Every structure is written in C-alpha cells, then in structure tokens.
mmCIF file of C-alpha atoms in Angstrom:
data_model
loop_
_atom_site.group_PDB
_atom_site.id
_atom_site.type_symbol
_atom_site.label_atom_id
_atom_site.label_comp_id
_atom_site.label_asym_id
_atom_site.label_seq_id
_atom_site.Cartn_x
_atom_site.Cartn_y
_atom_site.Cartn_z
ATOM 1 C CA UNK T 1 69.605 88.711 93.666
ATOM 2 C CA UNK T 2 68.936 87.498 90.299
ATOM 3 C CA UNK T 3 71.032 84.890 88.616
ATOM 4 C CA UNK T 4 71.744 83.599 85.414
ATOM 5 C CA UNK T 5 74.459 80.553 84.146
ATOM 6 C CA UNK T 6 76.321 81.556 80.788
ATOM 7 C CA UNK T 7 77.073 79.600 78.400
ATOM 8 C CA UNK T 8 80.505 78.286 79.880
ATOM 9 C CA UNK T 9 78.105 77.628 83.296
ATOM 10 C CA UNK T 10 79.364 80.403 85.289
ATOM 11 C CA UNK T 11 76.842 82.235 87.280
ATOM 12 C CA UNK T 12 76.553 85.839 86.841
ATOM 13 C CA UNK T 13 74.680 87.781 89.590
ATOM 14 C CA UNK T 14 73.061 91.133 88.256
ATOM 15 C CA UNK T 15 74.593 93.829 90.707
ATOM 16 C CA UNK T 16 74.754 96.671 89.348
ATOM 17 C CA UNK T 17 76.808 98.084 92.009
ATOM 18 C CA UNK T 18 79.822 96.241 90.735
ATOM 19 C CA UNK T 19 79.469 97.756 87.214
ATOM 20 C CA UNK T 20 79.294 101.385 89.149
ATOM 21 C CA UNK T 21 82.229 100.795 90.640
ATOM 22 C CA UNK T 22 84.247 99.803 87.812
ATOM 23 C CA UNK T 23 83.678 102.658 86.315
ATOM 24 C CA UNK T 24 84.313 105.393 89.249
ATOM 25 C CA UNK T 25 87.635 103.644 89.542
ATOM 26 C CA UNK T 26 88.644 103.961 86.045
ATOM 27 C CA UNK T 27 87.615 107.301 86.000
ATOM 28 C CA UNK T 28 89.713 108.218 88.844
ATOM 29 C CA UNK T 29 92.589 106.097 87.198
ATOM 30 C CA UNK T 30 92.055 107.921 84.457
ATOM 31 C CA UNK T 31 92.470 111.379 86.252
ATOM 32 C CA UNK T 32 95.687 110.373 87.958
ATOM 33 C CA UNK T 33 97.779 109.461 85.434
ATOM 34 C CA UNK T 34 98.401 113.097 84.494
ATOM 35 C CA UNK T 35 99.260 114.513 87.581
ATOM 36 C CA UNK T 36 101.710 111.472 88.358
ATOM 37 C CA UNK T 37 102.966 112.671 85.038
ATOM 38 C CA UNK T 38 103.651 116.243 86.251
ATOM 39 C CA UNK T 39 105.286 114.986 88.971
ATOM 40 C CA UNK T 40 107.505 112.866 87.066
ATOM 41 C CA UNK T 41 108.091 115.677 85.423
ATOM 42 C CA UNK T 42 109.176 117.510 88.156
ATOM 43 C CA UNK T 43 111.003 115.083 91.059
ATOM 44 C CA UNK T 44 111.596 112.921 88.190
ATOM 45 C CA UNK T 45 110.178 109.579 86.963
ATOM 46 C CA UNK T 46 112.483 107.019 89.446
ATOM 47 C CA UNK T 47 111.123 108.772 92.401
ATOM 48 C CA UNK T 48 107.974 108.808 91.304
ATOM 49 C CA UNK T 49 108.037 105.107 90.814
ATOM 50 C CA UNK T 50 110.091 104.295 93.594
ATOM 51 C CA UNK T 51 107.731 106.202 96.087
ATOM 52 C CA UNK T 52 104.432 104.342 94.502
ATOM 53 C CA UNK T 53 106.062 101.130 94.661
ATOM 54 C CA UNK T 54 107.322 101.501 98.238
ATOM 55 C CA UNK T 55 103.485 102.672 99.086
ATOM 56 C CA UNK T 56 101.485 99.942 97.007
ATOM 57 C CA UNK T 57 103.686 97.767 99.370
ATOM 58 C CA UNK T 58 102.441 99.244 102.443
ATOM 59 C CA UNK T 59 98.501 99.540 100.942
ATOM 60 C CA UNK T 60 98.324 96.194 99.399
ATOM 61 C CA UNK T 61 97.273 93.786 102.099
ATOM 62 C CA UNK T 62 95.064 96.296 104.022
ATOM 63 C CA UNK T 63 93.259 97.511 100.019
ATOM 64 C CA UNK T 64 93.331 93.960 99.464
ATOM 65 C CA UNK T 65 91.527 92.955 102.680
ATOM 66 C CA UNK T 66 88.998 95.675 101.822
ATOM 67 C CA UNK T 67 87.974 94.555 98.818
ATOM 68 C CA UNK T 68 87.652 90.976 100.338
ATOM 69 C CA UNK T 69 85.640 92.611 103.185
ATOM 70 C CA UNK T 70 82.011 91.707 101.351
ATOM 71 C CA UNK T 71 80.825 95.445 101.483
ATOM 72 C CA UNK T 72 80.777 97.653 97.931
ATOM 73 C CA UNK T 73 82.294 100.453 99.954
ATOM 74 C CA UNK T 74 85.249 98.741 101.663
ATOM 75 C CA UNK T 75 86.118 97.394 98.064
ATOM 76 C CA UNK T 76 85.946 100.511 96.645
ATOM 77 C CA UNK T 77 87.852 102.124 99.106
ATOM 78 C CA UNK T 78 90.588 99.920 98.260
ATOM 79 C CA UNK T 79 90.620 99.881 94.498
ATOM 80 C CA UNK T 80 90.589 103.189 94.768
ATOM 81 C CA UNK T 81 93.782 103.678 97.093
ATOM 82 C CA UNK T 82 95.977 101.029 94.476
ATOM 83 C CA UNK T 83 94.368 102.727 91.684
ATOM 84 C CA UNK T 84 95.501 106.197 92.234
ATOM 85 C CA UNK T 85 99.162 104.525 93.413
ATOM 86 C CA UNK T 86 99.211 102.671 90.312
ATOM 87 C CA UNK T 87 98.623 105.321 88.256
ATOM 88 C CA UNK T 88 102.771 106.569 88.668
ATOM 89 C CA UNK T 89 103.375 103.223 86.943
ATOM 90 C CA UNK T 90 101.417 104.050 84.113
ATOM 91 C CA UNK T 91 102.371 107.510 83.697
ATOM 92 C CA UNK T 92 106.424 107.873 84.320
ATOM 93 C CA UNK T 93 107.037 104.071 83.449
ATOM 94 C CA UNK T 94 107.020 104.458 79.564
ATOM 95 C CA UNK T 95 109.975 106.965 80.187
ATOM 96 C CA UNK T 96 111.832 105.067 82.854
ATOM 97 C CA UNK T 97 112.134 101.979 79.884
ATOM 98 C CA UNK T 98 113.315 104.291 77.666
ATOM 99 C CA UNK T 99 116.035 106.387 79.616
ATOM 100 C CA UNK T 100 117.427 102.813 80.801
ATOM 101 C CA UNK T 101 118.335 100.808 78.278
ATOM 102 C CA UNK T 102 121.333 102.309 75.962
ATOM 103 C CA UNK T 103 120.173 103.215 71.832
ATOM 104 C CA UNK T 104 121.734 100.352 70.441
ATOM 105 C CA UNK T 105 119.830 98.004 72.412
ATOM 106 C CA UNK T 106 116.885 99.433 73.766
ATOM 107 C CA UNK T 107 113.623 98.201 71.563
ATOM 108 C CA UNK T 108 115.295 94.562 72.159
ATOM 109 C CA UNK T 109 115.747 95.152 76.092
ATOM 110 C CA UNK T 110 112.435 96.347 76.347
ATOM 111 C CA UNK T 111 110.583 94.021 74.149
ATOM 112 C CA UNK T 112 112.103 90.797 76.218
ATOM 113 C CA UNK T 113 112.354 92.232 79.818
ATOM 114 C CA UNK T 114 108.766 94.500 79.650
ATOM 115 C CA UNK T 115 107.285 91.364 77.853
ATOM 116 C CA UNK T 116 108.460 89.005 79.942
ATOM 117 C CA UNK T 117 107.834 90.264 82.616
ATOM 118 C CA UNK T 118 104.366 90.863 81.987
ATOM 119 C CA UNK T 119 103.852 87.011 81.267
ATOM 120 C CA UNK T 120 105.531 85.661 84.148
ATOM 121 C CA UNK T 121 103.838 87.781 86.728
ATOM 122 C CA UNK T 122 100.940 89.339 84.767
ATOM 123 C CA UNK T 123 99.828 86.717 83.085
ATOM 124 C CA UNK T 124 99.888 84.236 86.510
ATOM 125 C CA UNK T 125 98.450 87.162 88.626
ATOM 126 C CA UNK T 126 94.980 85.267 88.710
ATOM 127 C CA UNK T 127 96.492 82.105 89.031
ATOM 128 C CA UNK T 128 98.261 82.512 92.135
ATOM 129 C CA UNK T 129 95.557 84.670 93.669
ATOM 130 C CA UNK T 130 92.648 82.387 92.336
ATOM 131 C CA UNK T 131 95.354 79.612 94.885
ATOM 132 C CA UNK T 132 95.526 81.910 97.681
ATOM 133 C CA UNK T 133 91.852 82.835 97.664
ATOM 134 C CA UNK T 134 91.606 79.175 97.459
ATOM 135 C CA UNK T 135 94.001 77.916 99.990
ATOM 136 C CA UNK T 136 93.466 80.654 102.778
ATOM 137 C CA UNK T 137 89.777 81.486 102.158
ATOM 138 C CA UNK T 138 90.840 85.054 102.234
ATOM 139 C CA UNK T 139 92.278 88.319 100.215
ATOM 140 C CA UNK T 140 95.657 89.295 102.886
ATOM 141 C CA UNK T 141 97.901 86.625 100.942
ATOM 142 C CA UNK T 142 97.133 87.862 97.698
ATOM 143 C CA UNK T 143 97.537 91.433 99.061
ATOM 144 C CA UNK T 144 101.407 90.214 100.879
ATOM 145 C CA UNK T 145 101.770 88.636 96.875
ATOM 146 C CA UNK T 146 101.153 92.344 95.165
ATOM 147 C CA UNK T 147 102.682 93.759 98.177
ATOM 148 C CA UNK T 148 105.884 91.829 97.733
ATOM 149 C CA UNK T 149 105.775 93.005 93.995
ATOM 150 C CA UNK T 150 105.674 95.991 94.287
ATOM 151 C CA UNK T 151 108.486 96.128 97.381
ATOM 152 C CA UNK T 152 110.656 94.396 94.879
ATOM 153 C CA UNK T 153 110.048 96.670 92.159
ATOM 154 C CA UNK T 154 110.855 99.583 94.101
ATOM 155 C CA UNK T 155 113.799 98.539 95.326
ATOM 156 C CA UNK T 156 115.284 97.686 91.253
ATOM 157 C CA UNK T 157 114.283 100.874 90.820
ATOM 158 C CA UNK T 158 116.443 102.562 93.667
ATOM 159 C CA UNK T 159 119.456 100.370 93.595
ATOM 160 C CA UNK T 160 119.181 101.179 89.225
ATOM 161 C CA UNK T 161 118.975 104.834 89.901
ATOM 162 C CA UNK T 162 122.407 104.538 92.318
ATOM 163 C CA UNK T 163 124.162 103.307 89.255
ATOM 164 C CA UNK T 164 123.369 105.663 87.284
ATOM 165 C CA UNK T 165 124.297 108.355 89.706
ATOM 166 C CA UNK T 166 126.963 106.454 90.430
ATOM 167 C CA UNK T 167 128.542 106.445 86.741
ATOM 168 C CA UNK T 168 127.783 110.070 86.081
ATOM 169 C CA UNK T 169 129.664 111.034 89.283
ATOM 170 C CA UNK T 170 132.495 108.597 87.483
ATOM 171 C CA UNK T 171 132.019 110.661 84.257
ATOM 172 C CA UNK T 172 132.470 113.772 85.715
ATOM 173 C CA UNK T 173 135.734 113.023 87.361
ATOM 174 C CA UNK T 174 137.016 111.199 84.310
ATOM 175 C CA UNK T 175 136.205 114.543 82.420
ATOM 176 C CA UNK T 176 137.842 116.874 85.122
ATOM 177 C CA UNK T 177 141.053 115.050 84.907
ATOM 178 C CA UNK T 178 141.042 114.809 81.322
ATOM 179 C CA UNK T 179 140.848 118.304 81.182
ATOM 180 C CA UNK T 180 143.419 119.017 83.955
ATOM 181 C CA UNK T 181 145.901 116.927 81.702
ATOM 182 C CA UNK T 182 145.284 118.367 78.718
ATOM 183 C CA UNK T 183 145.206 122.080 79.835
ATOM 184 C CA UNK T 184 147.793 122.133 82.820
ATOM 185 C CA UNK T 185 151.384 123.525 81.682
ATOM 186 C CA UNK T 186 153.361 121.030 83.615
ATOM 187 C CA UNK T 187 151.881 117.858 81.648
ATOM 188 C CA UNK T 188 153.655 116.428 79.587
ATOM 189 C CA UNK T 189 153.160 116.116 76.254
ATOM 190 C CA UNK T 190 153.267 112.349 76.372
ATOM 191 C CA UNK T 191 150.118 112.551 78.460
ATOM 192 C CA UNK T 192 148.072 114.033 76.352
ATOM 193 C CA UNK T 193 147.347 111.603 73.415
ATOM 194 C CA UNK T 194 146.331 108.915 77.096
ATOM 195 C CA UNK T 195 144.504 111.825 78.089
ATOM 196 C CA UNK T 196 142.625 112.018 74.935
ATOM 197 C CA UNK T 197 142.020 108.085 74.834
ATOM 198 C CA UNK T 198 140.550 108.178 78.259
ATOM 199 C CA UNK T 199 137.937 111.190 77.681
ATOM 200 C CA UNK T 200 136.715 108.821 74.727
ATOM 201 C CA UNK T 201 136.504 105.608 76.785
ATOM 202 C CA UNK T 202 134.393 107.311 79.414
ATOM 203 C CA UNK T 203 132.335 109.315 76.871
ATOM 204 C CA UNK T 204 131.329 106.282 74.271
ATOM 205 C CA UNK T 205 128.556 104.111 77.223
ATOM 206 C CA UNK T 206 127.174 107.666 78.236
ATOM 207 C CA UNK T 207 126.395 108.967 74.771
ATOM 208 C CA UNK T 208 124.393 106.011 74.236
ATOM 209 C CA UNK T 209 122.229 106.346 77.156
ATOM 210 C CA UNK T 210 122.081 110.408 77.032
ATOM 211 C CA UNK T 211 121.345 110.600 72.648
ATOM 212 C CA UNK T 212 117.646 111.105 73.426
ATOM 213 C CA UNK T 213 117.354 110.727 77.024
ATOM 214 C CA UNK T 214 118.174 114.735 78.093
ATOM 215 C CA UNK T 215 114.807 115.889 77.135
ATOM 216 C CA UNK T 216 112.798 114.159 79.212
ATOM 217 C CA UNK T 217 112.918 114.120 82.845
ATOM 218 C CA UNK T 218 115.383 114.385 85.428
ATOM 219 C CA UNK T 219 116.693 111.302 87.350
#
C-alpha cells in the first residue's frame, strides 16, 4: 500500500476502496431522506424520529463494531445500516424544530438549543471517540456513546410528544365545557362572561404553537 506524509505529517494510505465507499453511502443517504420524508408525512415526524432513534440505539454498537472489524465490507455494512436510520433525522427533524417551539420564540429556541447542541455533542463527537478508540483499542464504546445518544434522543422525543397530546386533550375539554356553559339554558348568566375568560386562557398557548404548524404533518 502506498504511502505518503502531508504536510501536517499525517500519513495518507492510497485506498481507493475507502473513497468508493464514501460515496455509495452518501448516495444511499441521499436516497433515504425522501422516503423518511413520506413517512413523516404520513405516521408523522415524532414517530418517525422516535422509531430511528430507538433503532440507531439498538444498531450502534454492532454498525460500530463493523466498521472497526478491518474488512471494507463489514464497514460498509455498517455505515450503511446508521446511514439509512439517520436519514429520519435529516428528513422530519427540520419540521419537528419548527412545530415545537411556540411563534414568539421559536428562531431564538432553535438557534440556542439546535446550536448548542450541535457543539456540545457534535463538535466533541471525535474527541470522545478518538478517547475510546484510544482507551479500549476498539469501536463497541464509541458505538454504546452514539447508542446512548440516540436512546436519549428518542426518549425527549416521546415524553415531548405526551405533552403535547396531553395539552390538546386539556384543550378540548376546556372547549367542551366552555361551550356547555355558554349554550346550556340552565347557566346562569353570571357564568358566562368566566366562561368566556376561560375559552381565551386555554386558547392564547395553543394558537401560538398551531399559527403555522397545521399544515405540516400530523403528531
């Protein structure tokens, strides 16, 4: 294998196998993304996302000990698995930011948590797995790190999608008794003006999230 030191002294070996592979796996990165999108579309983007993350948490250590394996297939095999899992992320998770956060504070909310985010973990990723590689001499730990990650994620995601559920349910009663109070004959008429205060207390946090959330996917 032919070898060559760059100008920061790193070695580069010429396998062209590598360079191959790179590209198969964006290609097929690149061809998931839509249908996670139509799928989104269709279950709905949370599902989506939590049913990747709960899956790249399952497929982590085992794609990660493939590509640690030393053959070109293995570690294509298991790119290839987190590639087409990651792909939901990419494709329903610029929706699931937006239908989150309320109007008023949503470009802020995203901008700090998405950015974050990215830094903390992103930005470390080769850190910690450049340590584990490091420290263990092998590819599981950094697979149980991503694997971790991604368990975490999904499980924000779930517990996030219970609220939500969980304060339309809470809308919808608030609604049905408004309107029992306001339309029944035996209320009295001293009832009515609360009745009108509470139907505009429950309605002012959901029109903030729902303004420009209806037309995209379901929950």
């Amino acid at each position: 294998v032919e070898s060559r030191r760059g100008e920061s002294g790193a070695v580069y070996k010429g396998h062209t196998e590598i360079w191959i592979m790179h590209t198969l796996l964006c290609c097929i990165f690149f061809a998931c993304v839509p249908l996670w999108g139509v799928l989104g579309d269709k279950f709905g983007n949370r599902k989506c996302l939590t049913l990747a993350g709960l899956a790249v948490s399952i497929a982590a250590i085992p794609g990660a000990m493939a590509m640690g394996y030393g053959s070109v297939a293995s570690a294509c095999i298991g790119q290839a698995t987190l590639m087409v899992l990651m792909g939901a992320v990419a494709a329903n998770f610029p929706t699931y930011l937006v239908q989150t956060f309320p109007v008023d504070v949503r470009f802020s909310c995203i901008a700090i948590g998405y950015n974050l985010a990215l830094a903390l973990f992103g930005g470390t990723a080769g850190i910690v797995g450049t340590y584990f590689y490091k420290t263990y001499h092998s590819t599981h730990m950094i697979g149980a790190y991503f694997s971790a990650l991604a368990f975490t994620s999904a499980c924000s995601v779930s517990l996030q999608t219970l609220r939500m559920k969980r304060s339309e349910r809470m809308r919808v009663m608030r609604s049905t008794e408004v309107e029992f109070l306001e339309k029944a004959p035996s209320a009295s008429p001293a009832l009515r003006p609360t009745a009108g205060l509470v139907h505009q207390a429950s309605f002012t946090r959901e029109a903030s999230f729902k303004s420009d959330r209806q037309p995209l996917t379901k929950v």
